[in-house]
XYZ file of C-alpha atoms in Angstrom:
150
model
C 134.082 88.578 104.910
C 133.042 85.224 106.589
C 131.251 87.125 109.416
C 129.574 88.900 106.588
C 128.209 85.610 105.074
C 126.979 84.080 108.574
C 124.826 87.439 109.503
C 123.516 86.783 106.220
C 122.703 83.355 106.626
C 121.535 83.813 110.183
C 119.146 86.817 108.335
C 117.921 84.161 106.066
C 116.959 81.536 109.022
C 114.656 84.820 111.118
C 113.243 85.372 107.860
C 112.623 81.400 107.266
C 111.284 80.833 110.635
C 109.009 84.036 110.463
C 107.524 83.156 107.296
C 106.932 79.367 108.957
C 104.996 81.119 111.817
C 103.233 82.984 109.458
C 101.755 80.374 107.482
C 101.290 77.731 110.339
C 99.515 80.726 112.259
C 97.067 80.978 109.132
C 96.704 77.278 108.407
C 97.418 75.125 111.149
C 94.233 73.022 112.612
C 92.075 73.149 116.236
C 94.667 70.063 117.056
C 97.920 71.809 116.358
C 96.750 74.661 118.022
C 95.780 72.971 120.814
C 99.327 71.025 121.031
C 101.440 73.994 120.491
C 98.600 75.313 124.050
C 99.381 72.173 125.710
C 102.926 72.613 124.989
C 102.816 76.181 126.194
C 101.793 75.150 129.155
C 103.655 71.667 130.123
C 106.833 73.997 129.709
C 106.323 77.562 131.123
C 108.485 76.717 134.239
C 111.002 77.807 131.506
C 109.585 79.135 127.798
C 107.840 81.516 129.105
C 111.041 83.647 130.236
C 112.919 81.761 127.399
C 110.304 83.618 125.186
C 110.544 87.160 127.042
C 114.611 86.920 127.116
C 114.625 86.160 123.445
C 112.037 89.231 122.048
C 113.830 91.623 124.443
C 117.163 90.456 123.170
C 116.574 90.449 119.872
C 115.225 94.164 120.688
C 118.058 95.077 121.955
C 120.710 94.108 119.287
C 121.570 90.961 120.850
C 123.468 93.120 123.835
C 123.831 90.922 126.548
C 120.907 91.409 129.151
C 123.064 92.717 131.522
C 123.486 95.953 129.478
C 119.883 96.316 128.584
C 117.806 99.031 130.482
C 117.930 99.102 133.721
C 113.728 98.262 134.021
C 114.250 94.656 131.895
C 117.996 94.122 133.603
C 116.632 93.923 136.522
C 113.005 92.737 135.632
C 111.170 95.287 137.176
C 107.368 93.688 136.965
C 105.665 96.334 135.290
C 108.409 96.837 132.574
C 107.943 93.374 131.625
C 103.968 93.773 131.395
C 104.334 96.331 129.284
C 106.814 94.401 127.027
C 104.323 91.725 127.187
C 101.865 92.853 126.183
C 103.285 95.175 123.316
C 104.993 91.745 122.125
C 102.765 89.436 122.482
C 102.615 88.179 118.677
C 106.840 87.875 118.513
C 106.628 86.421 122.025
C 104.368 83.636 120.802
C 106.518 82.968 117.534
C 109.685 82.118 120.089
C 107.481 80.076 122.107
C 105.982 78.527 118.774
C 109.986 77.597 117.117
C 110.930 76.091 120.353
C 107.323 73.778 120.026
C 108.598 73.004 116.586
C 111.788 71.949 117.632
C 110.386 69.819 120.563
C 108.243 68.004 117.865
C 111.219 67.173 115.338
C 113.666 66.344 117.888
C 111.089 64.103 119.427
C 109.867 62.472 116.066
C 114.303 62.056 115.334
C 114.752 60.569 118.309
C 111.703 57.738 118.031
C 112.670 57.283 114.314
C 116.491 56.414 115.712
C 114.818 54.392 118.413
C 113.244 52.233 115.840
C 116.499 51.400 113.887
C 118.344 50.884 116.682
C 120.013 54.193 117.668
C 119.750 55.963 121.186
C 120.233 59.290 121.559
C 120.658 61.122 124.511
C 120.575 64.706 125.582
C 123.664 66.321 127.620
C 123.822 68.029 130.912
C 125.043 71.551 130.819
C 127.786 72.428 133.872
C 128.414 75.736 132.442
C 125.401 78.201 131.828
C 126.465 81.256 129.701
C 125.713 84.227 131.910
C 124.690 85.767 129.285
C 121.871 83.857 129.235
C 117.699 83.317 129.438
C 118.623 80.648 133.036
C 120.753 83.014 134.559
C 118.269 86.813 133.684
C 115.641 84.620 134.705
C 116.908 83.665 138.137
C 118.348 86.538 140.042
C 119.110 84.954 142.836
C 121.077 81.562 141.332
C 124.310 84.777 140.723
C 126.498 86.246 142.032
C 126.150 89.973 141.331
C 128.898 92.976 142.778
C 127.352 95.311 145.265
C 127.461 97.762 143.142
C 125.465 96.195 140.174
C 127.405 96.929 137.695
C 127.844 93.431 135.580
C 131.607 92.756 134.142
């Protein structure tokens, strides 16, 4: 069954990422920790909400954000603060994965540039309703007056 095997691959990837994170936390140098902290500060405008969303989504069995409990769905300040306190390490891991991706992307892009290949990003023209961007920016989404999402 292809869906079962894709779940297995995702599970392996999650375990792999978790193991890599644990190893990095144990072995990283002061300069690596500084680079990570600098990345988190520079990218906080999107990274904080993205990491929080990623962990909430995982905790809610990958359900769309509009099916989460009301306190999370509508970003109630106290509920999110409590969640951040309880899930701080998982949130840090989500940020670390973005840091690793960013580092690898920059290294790949620099290498490609040295051999005459130019890479550029894309411009999204459609943002998924079930995304960190939509969840984090309620003023930019339309919602029914009864606050029931479809």
